[in-house]
C-alpha positions as YAML, in Angstrom:
chain: A
units: angstrom
residues:
- id: 1
  name: MET
  ca: [0.43, 275.79, 85.93]
- id: 2
  name: ILE
  ca: [-2.23, 273.38, 84.71]
- id: 3
  name: THR
  ca: [-3.01, 270.83, 87.43]
- id: 4
  name: GLU
  ca: [-5.83, 268.79, 85.93]
- id: 5
  name: LEU
  ca: [-7.22, 267.92, 82.52]
- id: 6
  name: ARG
  ca: [-10.62, 266.38, 81.78]
- id: 7
  name: ILE
  ca: [-11.64, 265.28, 78.29]
- id: 8
  name: LYS
  ca: [-15.09, 264.00, 77.26]
- id: 9
  name: ASN
  ca: [-16.16, 262.70, 73.87]
- id: 10
  name: TYR
  ca: [-12.99, 263.42, 71.88]
- id: 11
  name: LYS
  ca: [-12.08, 260.67, 69.42]
- id: 12
  name: SER
  ca: [-11.05, 257.58, 71.45]
- id: 13
  name: ILE
  ca: [-11.50, 259.42, 74.77]
- id: 14
  name: LEU
  ca: [-14.99, 258.96, 76.21]
- id: 15
  name: ASP
  ca: [-14.40, 260.54, 79.64]
- id: 16
  name: GLU
  ca: [-10.97, 260.76, 81.25]
- id: 17
  name: THR
  ca: [-9.42, 262.94, 83.96]
- id: 18
  name: ILE
  ca: [-5.65, 263.37, 84.24]
- id: 19
  name: SER
  ca: [-3.77, 265.02, 87.11]
- id: 20
  name: LEU
  ca: [-0.78, 266.88, 85.63]
- id: 21
  name: GLY
  ca: [2.68, 267.91, 86.80]
- id: 22
  name: ARG
  ca: [5.28, 270.09, 85.10]
- id: 23
  name: ILE
  ca: [6.71, 267.40, 82.79]
- id: 24
  name: ASN
  ca: [4.16, 264.75, 81.78]
- id: 25
  name: VAL
  ca: [5.25, 261.75, 79.72]
- id: 26
  name: PHE
  ca: [2.69, 259.46, 78.09]
- id: 27
  name: ILE
  ca: [3.61, 255.95, 76.94]
- id: 28
  name: GLY
  ca: [1.49, 253.26, 75.35]
- id: 29
  name: GLU
  ca: [1.06, 251.17, 72.27]
- id: 30
  name: ASN
  ca: [0.31, 252.65, 68.85]
- id: 31
  name: GLY
  ca: [-3.24, 253.91, 68.49]
- id: 32
  name: CYS
  ca: [-4.07, 253.96, 72.20]
- id: 33
  name: GLY
  ca: [-4.94, 257.69, 72.22]
- id: 34
  name: LYS
  ca: [-1.77, 259.48, 73.35]
- id: 35
  name: THR
  ca: [-1.91, 262.07, 70.58]
- id: 36
  name: ASN
  ca: [-5.67, 262.48, 71.08]
- id: 37
  name: ILE
  ca: [-4.92, 263.80, 74.57]
- id: 38
  name: LEU
  ca: [-2.59, 266.45, 73.14]
- id: 39
  name: GLU
  ca: [-5.05, 267.43, 70.42]
- id: 40
  name: ALA
  ca: [-7.95, 267.86, 72.83]
- id: 41
  name: VAL
  ca: [-5.88, 270.34, 74.83]
- id: 42
  name: ALA
  ca: [-4.91, 272.11, 71.61]
- id: 43
  name: MET
  ca: [-8.58, 272.53, 70.65]
- id: 44
  name: LEU
  ca: [-9.48, 274.08, 74.00]
- id: 45
  name: CYS
  ca: [-6.51, 276.45, 73.85]
- id: 46
  name: ALA
  ca: [-7.36, 277.37, 70.26]
- id: 47
  name: SER
  ca: [-10.89, 278.23, 71.36]
- id: 48
  name: LYS
  ca: [-9.67, 280.52, 74.13]
- id: 49
  name: ASP
  ca: [-7.46, 282.24, 71.55]
- id: 50
  name: ASN
  ca: [-10.41, 282.56, 69.09]
- id: 51
  name: ASP
  ca: [-8.50, 280.35, 66.66]
- id: 52
  name: LEU
  ca: [-10.84, 277.41, 65.92]
- id: 53
  name: SER
  ca: [-10.56, 277.59, 62.13]
- id: 54
  name: ALA
  ca: [-9.14, 274.59, 60.25]
- id: 55
  name: GLU
  ca: [-5.95, 276.53, 59.56]
- id: 56
  name: GLY
  ca: [-5.70, 277.60, 63.19]
- id: 57
  name: LEU
  ca: [-6.05, 274.02, 64.42]
- id: 58
  name: TYR
  ca: [-3.59, 272.70, 61.84]
- id: 59
  name: ASN
  ca: [-0.99, 275.28, 62.88]
- id: 60
  name: ARG
  ca: [-1.33, 274.04, 66.47]
- id: 61
  name: GLY
  ca: [-0.53, 270.48, 65.41]
- id: 62
  name: VAL
  ca: [-4.07, 269.09, 65.34]
- id: 63
  name: ARG
  ca: [-4.86, 266.46, 62.70]
- id: 64
  name: VAL
  ca: [-7.83, 268.24, 61.14]
- id: 65
  name: THR
  ca: [-10.61, 266.01, 59.84]
- id: 66
  name: LYS
  ca: [-14.38, 265.97, 59.34]
- id: 67
  name: PRO
  ca: [-16.10, 266.92, 62.62]
- id: 68
  name: SER
  ca: [-18.09, 263.68, 62.78]
- id: 69
  name: LEU
  ca: [-14.78, 261.79, 63.04]
- id: 70
  name: THR
  ca: [-13.71, 263.97, 65.96]
- id: 71
  name: PHE
  ca: [-16.57, 262.89, 68.25]
- id: 72
  name: SER
  ca: [-16.48, 259.55, 70.06]
- id: 73
  name: SER
  ca: [-18.69, 256.96, 68.34]
- id: 74
  name: PHE
  ca: [-18.31, 253.74, 70.33]
- id: 75
  name: LEU
  ca: [-20.60, 250.77, 69.79]
- id: 76
  name: GLY
  ca: [-23.44, 250.77, 72.31]
- id: 77
  name: GLN
  ca: [-22.89, 254.43, 73.27]
- id: 78
  name: ARG
  ca: [-25.31, 257.24, 72.45]
- id: 79
  name: LEU
  ca: [-23.84, 259.62, 69.88]
- id: 80
  name: ASN
  ca: [-22.96, 263.00, 71.32]
- id: 81
  name: GLU
  ca: [-21.88, 265.89, 69.11]
- id: 82
  name: ASN
  ca: [-20.36, 267.97, 71.91]
- id: 83
  name: ILE
  ca: [-16.73, 267.76, 73.02]
- id: 84
  name: GLN
  ca: [-16.15, 268.84, 76.62]
- id: 85
  name: ILE
  ca: [-12.65, 269.79, 77.74]
- id: 86
  name: THR
  ca: [-11.67, 271.29, 81.09]
- id: 87
  name: LEU
  ca: [-8.30, 272.54, 82.29]
- id: 88
  name: GLN
  ca: [-7.88, 273.27, 85.98]
- id: 89
  name: SER
  ca: [-5.05, 275.57, 86.99]
- id: 90
  name: LEU
  ca: [-3.59, 276.98, 90.19]
- id: 91
  name: SER
  ca: [-3.17, 280.74, 90.22]
- id: 92
  name: GLN
  ca: [-0.40, 282.67, 91.95]
- id: 93
  name: GLU
  ca: [-2.88, 283.34, 94.76]
- id: 94
  name: SER
  ca: [-3.44, 279.57, 95.11]
- id: 95
  name: ASP
  ca: [-6.95, 279.89, 93.64]
- id: 96
  name: ILE
  ca: [-8.16, 276.92, 91.64]
- id: 97
  name: ILE
  ca: [-9.45, 278.21, 88.32]
- id: 98
  name: GLY
  ca: [-11.29, 276.11, 85.74]
- id: 99
  name: ILE
  ca: [-11.08, 276.80, 82.02]
- id: 100
  name: ASP
  ca: [-13.89, 275.01, 80.19]
- id: 101
  name: SER
  ca: [-14.97, 274.43, 76.60]
- id: 102
  name: ILE
  ca: [-18.01, 272.75, 75.07]
- id: 103
  name: LEU
  ca: [-17.13, 272.42, 71.40]
- id: 104
  name: SER
  ca: [-19.63, 271.73, 68.64]
- id: 105
  name: CYS
  ca: [-20.28, 272.64, 65.02]
- id: 106
  name: GLN
  ca: [-23.35, 273.36, 62.92]
- id: 107
  name: ASN
  ca: [-23.02, 270.34, 60.64]
- id: 108
  name: SER
  ca: [-20.79, 267.48, 61.79]
- id: 109
  name: ASN
  ca: [-20.77, 265.94, 58.30]
- id: 110
  name: ASP
  ca: [-19.56, 269.13, 56.63]
- id: 111
  name: ILE
  ca: [-15.77, 269.18, 56.45]
- id: 112
  name: TYR
  ca: [-15.90, 273.00, 56.28]
- id: 113
  name: SER
  ca: [-18.23, 273.45, 59.25]
- id: 114
  name: ALA
  ca: [-16.83, 275.93, 61.77]
- id: 115
  name: TRP
  ca: [-16.31, 274.94, 65.40]
- id: 116
  name: ASN
  ca: [-17.77, 277.03, 68.19]
- id: 117
  name: ASP
  ca: [-17.39, 277.03, 71.96]
- id: 118
  name: ALA
  ca: [-20.65, 277.26, 73.93]
- id: 119
  name: ASN
  ca: [-18.68, 278.16, 77.06]
- id: 120
  name: SER
  ca: [-16.97, 281.23, 75.75]
- id: 121
  name: ALA
  ca: [-18.21, 284.35, 77.52]
- id: 122
  name: GLU
  ca: [-19.20, 285.77, 74.14]
- id: 123
  name: SER
  ca: [-21.33, 282.72, 73.30]
- id: 124
  name: LEU
  ca: [-23.08, 282.77, 76.67]
- id: 125
  name: PHE
  ca: [-24.02, 286.41, 76.17]
- id: 126
  name: GLU
  ca: [-25.01, 285.99, 72.53]
- id: 127
  name: ASN
  ca: [-27.25, 283.02, 73.34]
- id: 128
  name: ALA
  ca: [-29.05, 284.79, 76.17]
- id: 129
  name: THR
  ca: [-32.70, 285.64, 75.52]
- id: 130
  name: PHE
  ca: [-34.13, 289.02, 76.48]
- id: 131
  name: SER
  ca: [-37.29, 290.04, 78.30]
- id: 132
  name: ASP
  ca: [-39.38, 293.09, 77.40]
- id: 133
  name: GLN
  ca: [-37.14, 295.14, 79.67]
- id: 134
  name: LYS
  ca: [-34.07, 294.06, 77.65]
- id: 135
  name: THR
  ca: [-32.90, 291.99, 80.60]
- id: 136
  name: PRO
  ca: [-30.78, 288.97, 79.63]
- id: 137
  name: ILE
  ca: [-32.20, 285.67, 80.83]
- id: 138
  name: ILE
  ca: [-29.37, 283.24, 81.58]
- id: 139
  name: ASN
  ca: [-30.27, 279.61, 82.11]
- id: 140
  name: VAL
  ca: [-28.32, 278.31, 85.10]
- id: 141
  name: ASP
  ca: [-28.87, 274.75, 83.89]
- id: 142
  name: ASN
  ca: [-25.62, 275.40, 82.08]
- id: 143
  name: PRO
  ca: [-23.13, 273.82, 84.55]
- id: 144
  name: PHE
  ca: [-20.30, 276.06, 83.39]
- id: 145
  name: LEU
  ca: [-22.26, 279.24, 84.07]
- id: 146
  name: ALA
  ca: [-23.55, 277.91, 87.38]
- id: 147
  name: LYS
  ca: [-20.00, 277.17, 88.43]
- id: 148
  name: LEU
  ca: [-18.84, 280.67, 87.54]
- id: 149
  name: LEU
  ca: [-21.74, 282.24, 89.45]
- id: 150
  name: GLY
  ca: [-21.06, 280.11, 92.51]
- id: 151
  name: ILE
  ca: [-24.42, 278.31, 92.34]
- id: 152
  name: LYS
  ca: [-24.27, 274.90, 93.96]
- id: 153
  name: GLU
  ca: [-25.44, 271.93, 91.95]
- id: 154
  name: GLU
  ca: [-28.25, 271.12, 94.38]
- id: 155
  name: GLU
  ca: [-29.55, 274.68, 94.09]
- id: 156
  name: ILE
  ca: [-29.98, 274.55, 90.32]
- id: 157
  name: SER
  ca: [-33.63, 274.39, 89.27]
- id: 158
  name: ASP
  ca: [-35.37, 274.38, 85.93]
- id: 159
  name: LYS
  ca: [-36.35, 277.98, 86.47]
- id: 160
  name: PRO
  ca: [-33.97, 280.41, 84.73]
- id: 161
  name: GLU
  ca: [-32.49, 283.20, 86.79]
- id: 162
  name: ILE
  ca: [-32.80, 286.78, 85.53]
- id: 163
  name: TYR
  ca: [-29.96, 289.24, 85.87]
- id: 164
  name: SER
  ca: [-29.76, 292.88, 84.86]
- id: 165
  name: PRO
  ca: [-27.47, 293.97, 82.02]
- id: 166
  name: LEU
  ca: [-25.24, 295.76, 84.56]
- id: 167
  name: PHE
  ca: [-24.86, 292.57, 86.58]
- id: 168
  name: TRP
  ca: [-24.03, 290.56, 83.49]
- id: 169
  name: ALA
  ca: [-21.47, 293.14, 82.35]
- id: 170
  name: ALA
  ca: [-19.83, 293.11, 85.77]
- id: 171
  name: PHE
  ca: [-19.84, 289.31, 85.87]
- id: 172
  name: TYR
  ca: [-18.34, 289.07, 82.40]
- id: 173
  name: SER
  ca: [-15.60, 291.59, 83.25]
- id: 174
  name: ALA
  ca: [-14.72, 289.93, 86.57]
- id: 175
  name: ASP
  ca: [-14.57, 286.47, 85.01]
- id: 176
  name: ARG
  ca: [-12.41, 287.72, 82.15]
- id: 177
  name: ASN
  ca: [-9.96, 289.45, 84.48]
- id: 178
  name: LYS
  ca: [-9.79, 286.44, 86.77]
- id: 179
  name: LYS
  ca: [-8.81, 284.16, 83.90]
- id: 180
  name: SER
  ca: [-6.61, 286.51, 81.90]
- id: 181
  name: ARG
  ca: [-3.35, 285.18, 83.31]
- id: 182
  name: GLN
  ca: [-4.47, 281.58, 82.85]
- id: 183
  name: HIS
  ca: [-5.44, 282.31, 79.25]
- id: 184
  name: GLU
  ca: [-2.05, 283.89, 78.67]
- id: 185
  name: PHE
  ca: [-0.43, 280.69, 79.91]
- id: 186
  name: ILE
  ca: [-2.39, 278.42, 77.54]
- id: 187
  name: LYS
  ca: [-3.23, 280.52, 74.50]
- id: 188
  name: ASP
  ca: [-0.04, 279.69, 72.57]
- id: 189
  name: PHE
  ca: [-0.27, 275.94, 73.21]
- id: 190
  name: ILE
  ca: [0.87, 273.90, 70.20]
- id: 191
  name: ILE
  ca: [1.94, 270.31, 69.53]
- id: 192
  name: PHE
  ca: [5.49, 270.00, 68.21]
- id: 193
  name: ASN
  ca: [6.07, 266.99, 65.96]
- id: 194
  name: LEU
  ca: [9.49, 267.57, 64.46]
- id: 195
  name: SER
  ca: [10.45, 266.89, 60.86]
- id: 196
  name: THR
  ca: [14.08, 266.59, 59.80]
- id: 197
  name: ASN
  ca: [13.36, 268.44, 56.56]
- id: 198
  name: ALA
  ca: [11.80, 271.36, 58.44]
- id: 199
  name: LEU
  ca: [14.74, 271.55, 60.86]
- id: 200
  name: ARG
  ca: [17.12, 271.60, 57.90]
- id: 201
  name: GLY
  ca: [15.21, 274.51, 56.38]
- id: 202
  name: ASN
  ca: [13.86, 272.57, 53.41]
- id: 203
  name: THR
  ca: [10.15, 273.06, 54.20]
- id: 204
  name: THR
  ca: [8.05, 275.93, 55.57]
- id: 205
  name: GLN
  ca: [4.68, 274.34, 56.28]
- id: 206
  name: SER
  ca: [3.78, 275.83, 59.66]
- id: 207
  name: LYS
  ca: [3.34, 279.56, 60.10]
- id: 208
  name: LYS
  ca: [3.56, 279.55, 63.90]
- id: 209
  name: GLN
  ca: [6.09, 281.91, 65.48]
- id: 210
  name: PRO
  ca: [8.77, 281.77, 66.74]
- id: 211
  name: LEU
  ca: [8.99, 278.01, 66.16]
- id: 212
  name: GLY
  ca: [6.81, 276.05, 63.77]
- id: 213
  name: ILE
  ca: [5.25, 272.75, 64.77]
- id: 214
  name: PHE
  ca: [7.69, 270.82, 62.56]
- id: 215
  name: GLY
  ca: [10.80, 272.70, 63.67]
- id: 216
  name: GLU
  ca: [10.76, 275.71, 61.37]
- id: 217
  name: GLY
  ca: [12.42, 278.92, 62.53]
- id: 218
  name: LEU
  ca: [15.09, 277.42, 64.79]
- id: 219
  name: ASP
  ca: [17.90, 279.45, 63.25]
- id: 220
  name: VAL
  ca: [16.00, 282.75, 63.58]
- id: 221
  name: LEU
  ca: [15.14, 282.12, 67.23]
- id: 222
  name: LEU
  ca: [18.73, 281.12, 68.03]
- id: 223
  name: ALA
  ca: [19.92, 284.38, 66.48]
- id: 224
  name: ASN
  ca: [17.59, 286.35, 68.74]
- id: 225
  name: LEU
  ca: [18.26, 284.70, 72.11]
- id: 226
  name: ASP
  ca: [19.33, 287.01, 74.90]
- id: 227
  name: GLU
  ca: [22.31, 286.30, 77.15]
- id: 228
  name: THR
  ca: [20.21, 284.69, 79.88]
- id: 229
  name: GLU
  ca: [18.61, 282.27, 77.41]
- id: 230
  name: LYS
  ca: [22.01, 281.41, 75.95]
- id: 231
  name: GLN
  ca: [23.33, 280.65, 79.41]
- id: 232
  name: ILE
  ca: [20.39, 278.34, 80.08]
- id: 233
  name: ILE
  ca: [21.15, 276.35, 76.93]
- id: 234
  name: GLY
  ca: [24.83, 276.41, 77.84]
- id: 235
  name: ASP
  ca: [27.91, 275.46, 75.88]
- id: 236
  name: GLU
  ca: [27.70, 271.73, 76.58]
- id: 237
  name: ILE
  ca: [25.34, 270.32, 73.97]
- id: 238
  name: PRO
  ca: [25.21, 266.53, 74.48]
- id: 239
  name: ILE
  ca: [26.47, 265.73, 70.95]
- id: 240
  name: SER
  ca: [29.98, 264.26, 71.08]
- id: 241
  name: TRP
  ca: [31.32, 265.67, 67.80]
- id: 242
  name: MET
  ca: [29.87, 269.19, 68.14]
- id: 243
  name: LYS
  ca: [32.38, 271.92, 68.85]
- id: 244
  name: ASP
  ca: [30.02, 274.83, 68.32]
- id: 245
  name: TYR
  ca: [26.96, 276.08, 66.43]
- id: 246
  name: PHE
  ca: [26.41, 279.53, 64.98]
- id: 247
  name: ILE
  ca: [24.15, 281.58, 62.71]
- id: 248
  name: ASP
  ca: [25.68, 282.84, 59.45]
- id: 249
  name: THR
  ca: [23.60, 286.01, 59.14]
- id: 250
  name: ASP
  ca: [25.79, 287.39, 56.34]
- id: 251
  name: GLN
  ca: [25.60, 284.08, 54.41]
- id: 252
  name: GLU
  ca: [29.36, 284.10, 53.99]
- id: 253
  name: TYR
  ca: [29.57, 280.29, 54.28]
- id: 254
  name: LYS
  ca: [26.85, 279.84, 51.67]
- id: 255
  name: ARG
  ca: [28.95, 281.83, 49.21]
- id: 256
  name: GLN
  ca: [31.89, 279.57, 50.07]
- id: 257
  name: GLY
  ca: [29.87, 276.54, 49.03]
- id: 258
  name: HIS
  ca: [29.03, 275.12, 52.45]
- id: 259
  name: LYS
  ca: [25.36, 275.21, 51.52]
- id: 260
  name: ILE
  ca: [24.38, 274.54, 47.92]
- id: 261
  name: GLY
  ca: [20.90, 273.11, 48.42]
- id: 262
  name: ARG
  ca: [17.61, 274.93, 48.83]
- id: 263
  name: SER
  ca: [17.67, 275.23, 52.61]
- id: 264
  name: THR
  ca: [16.49, 278.53, 54.08]
- id: 265
  name: SER
  ca: [18.26, 277.88, 57.41]
- id: 266
  name: ASP
  ca: [21.34, 279.92, 58.35]
- id: 267
  name: LEU
  ca: [22.29, 277.50, 61.13]
- id: 268
  name: TYR
  ca: [25.76, 275.91, 60.99]
- id: 269
  name: PHE
  ca: [27.71, 273.45, 63.14]
- id: 270
  name: LYS
  ca: [31.42, 272.91, 63.72]
- id: 271
  name: ASP
  ca: [32.89, 269.41, 64.10]
- id: 272
  name: LYS
  ca: [35.71, 269.33, 66.65]
- id: 273
  name: PHE
  ca: [37.39, 266.33, 64.99]
- id: 274
  name: MET
  ca: [37.78, 267.90, 61.55]
- id: 275
  name: ARG
  ca: [40.41, 270.28, 60.22]
- id: 276
  name: ARG
  ca: [39.78, 274.00, 60.37]
- id: 277
  name: ASN
  ca: [37.93, 275.37, 57.31]
- id: 278
  name: ASN
  ca: [36.69, 271.84, 56.59]
- id: 279
  name: ASN
  ca: [34.75, 271.40, 59.81]
- id: 280
  name: VAL
  ca: [31.69, 273.60, 59.13]
- id: 281
  name: PHE
  ca: [28.39, 271.95, 58.19]
- id: 282
  name: ALA
  ca: [25.15, 273.65, 57.25]
- id: 283
  name: ALA
  ca: [21.93, 272.48, 58.90]
- id: 284
  name: GLU
  ca: [20.94, 270.76, 55.65]
- id: 285
  name: ASN
  ca: [24.08, 268.57, 55.87]
- id: 286
  name: SER
  ca: [24.23, 268.15, 59.63]
- id: 287
  name: ASN
  ca: [23.49, 265.08, 61.68]
- id: 288
  name: GLU
  ca: [19.77, 265.19, 62.45]
- id: 289
  name: GLY
  ca: [20.25, 264.36, 66.15]
- id: 290
  name: ALA
  ca: [22.09, 267.65, 66.67]
- id: 291
  name: LEU
  ca: [19.16, 269.55, 65.17]
- id: 292
  name: TYR
  ca: [16.59, 267.81, 67.36]
- id: 293
  name: VAL
  ca: [18.52, 268.29, 70.59]
- id: 294
  name: LEU
  ca: [19.26, 271.95, 69.88]
- id: 295
  name: PHE
  ca: [15.60, 272.53, 69.04]
- id: 296
  name: TYR
  ca: [14.37, 271.07, 72.34]
- id: 297
  name: LEU
  ca: [16.92, 272.93, 74.44]
- id: 298
  name: THR
  ca: [15.96, 276.20, 72.72]
- id: 299
  name: LEU
  ca: [12.24, 275.47, 73.07]
- id: 300
  name: PHE
  ca: [12.53, 275.09, 76.85]
- id: 301
  name: ALA
  ca: [15.01, 277.94, 77.34]
- id: 302
  name: SER
  ca: [13.44, 280.75, 75.31]
- id: 303
  name: LYS
  ca: [11.01, 283.28, 76.80]
- id: 304
  name: LYS
  ca: [9.46, 283.66, 73.36]
- id: 305
  name: THR
  ca: [8.24, 280.06, 73.08]
- id: 306
  name: PRO
  ca: [4.94, 278.92, 74.66]
- id: 307
  name: ASN
  ca: [4.80, 278.33, 78.41]
- id: 308
  name: PHE
  ca: [2.53, 275.31, 77.91]
- id: 309
  name: PHE
  ca: [3.03, 272.98, 74.93]
- id: 310
  name: ALA
  ca: [3.23, 269.37, 73.79]
- id: 311
  name: ILE
  ca: [5.84, 267.26, 72.03]
- id: 312
  name: ASP
  ca: [4.67, 264.23, 70.06]
- id: 313
  name: ASN
  ca: [7.24, 261.43, 69.68]
- id: 314
  name: ILE
  ca: [10.11, 263.24, 71.36]
- id: 315
  name: GLU
  ca: [12.51, 260.34, 70.75]
- id: 316
  name: SER
  ca: [12.66, 260.76, 66.96]
- id: 317
  name: ALA
  ca: [16.23, 260.61, 65.59]
- id: 318
  name: LEU
  ca: [17.82, 260.29, 69.05]
- id: 319
  name: ASN
  ca: [20.21, 257.67, 70.43]
- id: 320
  name: PRO
  ca: [18.83, 255.89, 73.56]
- id: 321
  name: LYS
  ca: [21.47, 257.37, 75.89]
- id: 322
  name: LEU
  ca: [20.83, 260.78, 74.39]
- id: 323
  name: CYS
  ca: [17.09, 260.31, 75.07]
- id: 324
  name: ARG
  ca: [17.75, 259.85, 78.78]
- id: 325
  name: ASP
  ca: [20.22, 262.75, 79.03]
- id: 326
  name: LEU
  ca: [17.90, 265.05, 77.10]
- id: 327
  name: MET
  ca: [15.01, 264.37, 79.48]
- id: 328
  name: VAL
  ca: [17.15, 265.21, 82.51]
- id: 329
  name: ARG
  ca: [18.12, 268.53, 80.88]
- id: 330
  name: ILE
  ca: [14.51, 269.26, 79.89]
- id: 331
  name: VAL
  ca: [13.18, 268.71, 83.41]
- id: 332
  name: ASN
  ca: [15.79, 270.99, 84.97]
- id: 333
  name: THR
  ca: [15.30, 273.70, 82.35]
- id: 334
  name: ALA
  ca: [11.48, 273.58, 82.60]
- id: 335
  name: LYS
  ca: [11.68, 274.29, 86.33]
- id: 336
  name: GLN
  ca: [14.02, 277.19, 85.69]
- id: 337
  name: THR
  ca: [11.91, 278.78, 82.93]
- id: 338
  name: ASN
  ca: [8.42, 277.86, 84.19]
- id: 339
  name: LYS
  ca: [7.54, 275.70, 81.20]
- id: 340
  name: GLN
  ca: [4.98, 272.88, 81.31]
- id: 341
  name: ALA
  ca: [4.91, 270.10, 78.72]
- id: 342
  name: LEU
  ca: [2.91, 267.07, 77.64]
- id: 343
  name: ILE
  ca: [5.20, 264.54, 75.94]
- id: 344
  name: THR
  ca: [4.55, 261.26, 74.14]
- id: 345
  name: THR
  ca: [7.16, 258.62, 73.40]
- id: 346
  name: HIS
  ca: [7.65, 255.07, 72.14]
- id: 347
  name: ASN
  ca: [11.27, 254.83, 73.30]
- id: 348
  name: PRO
  ca: [11.82, 253.27, 76.75]
- id: 349
  name: ALA
  ca: [15.06, 255.27, 77.18]
- id: 350
  name: ILE
  ca: [13.06, 258.50, 77.46]
- id: 351
  name: ILE
  ca: [11.42, 257.47, 80.73]
- id: 352
  name: ASP
  ca: [14.81, 256.61, 82.26]
- id: 353
  name: GLY
  ca: [15.35, 260.38, 82.41]
- id: 354
  name: LEU
  ca: [12.42, 260.78, 84.84]
- id: 355
  name: ASP
  ca: [12.60, 260.81, 88.62]
- id: 356
  name: LEU
  ca: [9.24, 259.56, 89.89]
- id: 357
  name: ASN
  ca: [10.11, 260.74, 93.40]
- id: 358
  name: ASP
  ca: [9.72, 264.29, 92.09]
- id: 359
  name: ASP
  ca: [6.00, 265.11, 91.87]
- id: 360
  name: GLN
  ca: [6.69, 267.61, 89.08]
- id: 361
  name: GLN
  ca: [7.73, 264.70, 86.83]
- id: 362
  name: ARG
  ca: [4.88, 262.36, 85.95]
- id: 363
  name: LEU
  ca: [4.62, 259.19, 83.90]
- id: 364
  name: PHE
  ca: [1.34, 257.94, 82.45]
- id: 365
  name: VAL
  ca: [0.48, 254.69, 80.71]
- id: 366
  name: VAL
  ca: [-2.22, 255.08, 78.06]
- id: 367
  name: LYS
  ca: [-4.23, 252.04, 76.98]
- id: 368
  name: ARG
  ca: [-7.57, 251.08, 75.45]
- id: 369
  name: SER
  ca: [-10.24, 249.37, 77.57]
- id: 370
  name: ASP
  ca: [-12.13, 246.29, 76.41]
- id: 371
  name: GLU
  ca: [-14.75, 248.67, 74.99]
- id: 372
  name: GLY
  ca: [-12.09, 250.69, 73.17]
- id: 373
  name: PHE
  ca: [-12.07, 253.74, 75.48]
- id: 374
  name: THR
  ca: [-8.73, 255.46, 76.05]
- id: 375
  name: LYS
  ca: [-7.75, 255.09, 79.71]
- id: 376
  name: VAL
  ca: [-4.84, 256.85, 81.42]
- id: 377
  name: GLU
  ca: [-3.04, 255.48, 84.49]
- id: 378
  name: ARG
  ca: [-0.34, 257.35, 86.37]
- id: 379
  name: ILE
  ca: [2.75, 255.38, 87.44]
- id: 380
  name: GLN
  ca: [3.80, 256.95, 90.76]
- id: 381
  name: VAL
  ca: [6.36, 254.43, 91.99]
- id: 382
  name: LYS
  ca: [8.41, 251.73, 90.32]
- id: 383
  name: PRO
  ca: [6.69, 248.34, 90.57]
- id: 384
  name: LYS
  ca: [8.65, 245.90, 92.74]
- id: 385
  name: VAL
  ca: [9.67, 242.73, 90.91]
- id: 386
  name: LYS
  ca: [10.88, 239.95, 93.22]
- id: 387
  name: ASN
  ca: [13.08, 242.40, 95.13]
- id: 388
  name: GLN
  ca: [15.05, 243.15, 91.96]
- id: 389
  name: GLN
  ca: [15.94, 246.65, 90.82]
- id: 390
  name: PHE
  ca: [15.11, 247.55, 87.23]
- id: 391
  name: LYS
  ca: [15.26, 250.78, 85.28]
- id: 392
  name: LEU
  ca: [11.91, 252.19, 84.17]
- id: 393
  name: SER
  ca: [12.78, 251.26, 80.59]
- id: 394
  name: GLU
  ca: [13.33, 247.63, 81.63]
- id: 395
  name: LEU
  ca: [10.08, 247.54, 83.58]
- id: 396
  name: TRP
  ca: [8.24, 248.82, 80.52]
- id: 397
  name: MET
  ca: [9.85, 246.35, 78.13]
- id: 398
  name: ARG
  ca: [9.24, 243.44, 80.55]
- id: 399
  name: GLY
  ca: [5.54, 244.31, 80.66]
- id: 400
  name: PHE
  ca: [5.31, 245.52, 84.26]
- id: 401
  name: LEU
  ca: [4.04, 248.99, 83.31]
- id: 402
  name: GLY
  ca: [1.65, 247.96, 80.54]
- id: 403
  name: GLY
  ca: [1.34, 249.95, 77.35]
- id: 404
  name: LEU
  ca: [2.86, 247.26, 75.11]
- id: 405
  name: SER
  ca: [1.39, 245.78, 71.96]
- id: 406
  name: SER
  ca: [0.14, 242.26, 72.63]
- id: 407
  name: ASN
  ca: [-1.25, 241.15, 69.29]
- id: 408
  name: PHE
  ca: [1.64, 241.58, 66.85]
...
């Protein structure tokens, strides 16, 4: 599991370190940098999966733009065209392992300029110079390399260290094996930002499998769940009218006229209040809340979905009470299936589903400093207000947590 995240020089984030739990919820006013946090993680994970192309970033949920707009450019700050992102994880052997990226591009003003990661093992080897004896010369001024080699900061000098090709090959192999499990955990990281049209099968914009970033592919994944995954989702979907959901693989209901639009989804729902034969609704005609809830429950239950992912604006299309109940289900399911998530929200009801006494559930308030930097503060306990007891949602709306717009 990822235990710490550090981001430097990414959009509104100048330099910020965040200690993570299993479920991490970020609140704050519009434009404070919540989504920037998710995108920075997506860029690092894309790099470790050799997927830094514009299409690769887009399919992870990153808002792709000209590189120069991706670097921080605050007034009074020296321009830096390197983005530094570090994830720190805890291995099964309780070893702390760092996964680092230094991202740059050849021409920051070229919208087609390719990103590269100076801290990939391949880049370190490719950028090494060679002596007459074909010995790679690796400059230990690179803090990432020094860290991997176990060289203490005070021991680093301007003089480059020389290692034989055999040493370098052994180092590269050992480092790669050490991080393989951590890379497996993060390599499929994407940011889900659901669209009702995509959930209804009316758009196919994202090519990610098994679920697209906008909700594509829900019906196919549901049809391929095993019995354990189905049991995790359970029969009690928190939608009052829903009797059942099913996949019409033979498209029998489409031929009966239950679906006459252009939806590609074979997902159907049954309404328990309606008469038999008149109680079946295709995804394209269903209540959108049912689609969103079923998507999230499937996302956290399936072994085929990423272990580490983000959800932007999780509250979309959901009733406030449903928001709270959904979060309780998500937390319990994530523990059961070993999922870790970064979640943003603007709905106070979402945070009522968190238990701050559980260290695996974490709440963060994101705000901009007077200089415009994105700052992240963890809320570990409920603030006390004149000995009164308030829900987290009430504390947020009353201004005791921060993260509210003050200039509207």
